Amino acid sequence: MNSWPQRREATGQRAWPWIASGLMLSGLHVVLWLVSSRFGSDTPVGERPVLSLTAILLLGGWVLLVTVYLTRLEARSRVILAWMVVVGVGMRSAMLVSTPMLEDDFYRYLWDGGLSANGYNPYTHSPAEVIRGSARVPDPLIGLARSGHPVIGRINNPEVRSIYPPVAQGLFALSYALRPWSLHAWRCLLLVFDGITLILVLTVLRSLGRSDLWAALYWWNPLVIKEVVNSAHLDVACIPFVFCAVIWALRGKAVPAAVALGLGVGVKVWPVVLAPVVVSCAARHGKRLLPAIALFLGMVGAMAALVYASGMDGSSGFSAYAQRWERNDALFMALRWGVESVLRVLSWNPGSAGLISRALVGAALVGWIGWVCRKPAVDPDETWQRCLSILAAVFLLSPTQFPWYYVWVVPFLAICPRGSLILLGVLLPIYYLRFHFEAQGRQWVFDHWIVWLEYVPVWGVLWWECAGGKGFYQKVLRGKPF
């Protein structure tokens, strides 16, 4: 007779953290929507509430972290799953109508979309060249720029040509076809990829026999929602392609996996680092592996040739990014300082320290990927863990550790949770403090000092996990708090 009340009590204990956290996160995103109105493009950065934005994102990250700690995530509940989905939709809805906060990459997307949709090569002319009305720029293109005003005038780094691969250009053109020069159309397109990502994460979790509720690490993640919906960053668009590539490779469908991964590389270049994992999975089945590899290499080669044919001089976005871009890094910065010190001791030019450091990081990543993939994965779980470990290494070693790059990691983190990487998502909003100091002409305070607050705690937890400490994944997956 007492079993029913006991079941109700147990269910309530599992549900209350989700209810409370969902309400808190929803409230925070409503506040964020209200705060966003003070981030208009005409408002000087020094007058924008950067500290409030940072505080809200940090608080939201801690709410999600505490929720995961307090919840028995081996449980399955359709009611809580529905609540999770509804709250995530509400959080995104608030950001869908918000003013973009501090980020403006979407202006480049809109401009590239206008170029591609009207038959122009986005890799040929930089926005600055079009604005100046260079003799090389055809008159119809100058007319297109006038029709898209003020989009072209707000593009950052206007002196460089587009850095986005061909498949991304197709998505930009699709957004333009839906509604020219429209941020709202682009956001809606991103939400399609965002929703597909959730579906794929749930599919993988169920295939591995895990609770659907782990998907909250993605669907309720305040940083992901801010970067995907509010800032309208492209990165989420390649996740479904990458997930499909891994899923099909695990099922022995080598050719579809190769096509999906090639399309992912065509959105953002980073999925290429997962090619060894996909090949390793497909090799276990041994069917049509060589044609799949040839197809993937052909797709990537054709896209690279299209970019290369437009020139790889200093105005190329790809060249500029590979050689000069550095922001929000800590480990790479320490490596570069070390290389500069060695070069000075040897009386060599320290100006080459950046390129040498990039070469060292590239070699380290190649070595890490080779080590991770040295043996065939024993099961699908190990395959997904390999993907996460490679992407985490790419992020943590990169000279550019923008918060929106974390979107690459989170869907894999929902499948293979690690405490260190979850903590990384909580601390990354500290990056936005850089705008606060930059408005005062003191960005060096962030670049040399505050940036360490983002990464030192993460490295500490990561070291503890790797040193044999019983990590977050093992404890919480068994329903125990951290």
Phi, psi and omega in degrees: 000335183269357186292322182295310176301323180296319179295320179297318181295317180296318179296320179298321179297326179284328188275327190299322177298325180291319179295311182296315182293320179299318179293320180294314181295321177298316179298318180297324180285332172294316177299319180297321177298318179294318180295327185299336181297343180265012179250026179302151183297338180271355179271125178304145183302323181295342180259000180273146183281066182297320181296322178294317178301312181298316182296319181294317180293321178296316180297317178298321177296319179292324176300314179296319180298314180295323179300315180293324178296320188275351190254143175277096188278005171276350181286154176235126182215118178294327180294313180293322177300315178298318178298317179300315181295315182297316180297317178299321177296318179297318178298318179291324179297320178297320180284335180297328181255014182269164174278133178304136185250109172073340182253144182221021178300335184296337176297322176296318179301314183295320179293313178300322178297319177297320178297307184297317182294335181258013173086015179259150178278116182290351180265003186270312185238137174281156177303322180298322179296321179290319180297319180289342183072041181304153180297337180285342186271124179294149182302320179300328179291322176296322176296323177296321179297321178295322180292333181264007178298136011261019184304306185295330181286348182250009180287132176281155183049054186293346182282349180253149178281171189301143179256359189266134185294171188299321180294322175300320178298324176296322177292320177299318180295323178297318177299318178297321179295325178293315177195114185302136174057030187254116173295323181297318178297319180294319178298318180297322177295319177297324179296331175297312178294324177298314179294320177298321178301316178301314181300317181292321177299315178298321179298315180292318179302317180292323179294332178268001178076026181252165182293141175300336188292344175298336180298344178299332178300333174264308191290332180256008186286113184300323181292319177298315182296319179297313185286325183279312189266308182289306182277347174059040178286148187290337199306326182294339186292338180269348183298312180302322178296316181294316179299316179298323179298315181291316181299313181292325177296319177296333179269004178081014180264081189294316184293309175302324178297319180295318179296315181298316180293322177298320176294323177298317177296329178288346175269307174221146189290333191303330181301346180300333181291343180267000179303317178299325178294315180296317179296319180298319178295312183294329182295335180295332181267335173067013182256123174056033182291313182297315175301325179294316179296317179297321179295316179298313180297323178296317179297311181295319179297319180295319180292321178295322180296323179297318179289315183297324182296338180275355177105140181240039179280194184295341179273355178288128178298324180295316179295316181298317181295315184293331187260326193240331189296131175204124183197138174060029179259157177229303181297316178296320179298318178296320178297316180297319176301317179297317179296318178300319180297316179297317180296322179292320178299323180276001181061034176258166182292115180288352180295341179270006183298324181297313180292321178296318179296320177297320178296319179295318178296318178300317179296321179296319180294318177299317178297319180294316179297318177297321180292316181298322185260019186292335179233154176297142177294141183279337181201170180302324181302317180294326178297314179294324177294324177296317178302314181297315183295324178291313181294323178297319178295318178301315181293310188289338179264350187291147172286348177236105183245062179291147180302327181289342174291338177296339177300332177297323190276323193300316180300324176288328178293328177294334180270323181232075187297139172225132183302320182298318183282331172294318177297324178302316179295330178289322187270341184301329177301346175302335178308324185291346174296338180301324179295324178298314181285327179297323178297337179264003183073023182234041181298340178298332178299318178287310188299326185257344186231301187293329182304333181292337178295335179286325195247329182301315177299323180295315179297324179298313179293321179297318177298318180298318178296315183288335181279000176110001175297145180285107193279176182304316184300310184295321185285310186289327179297335176267008175084018179252147178290160181296000000 
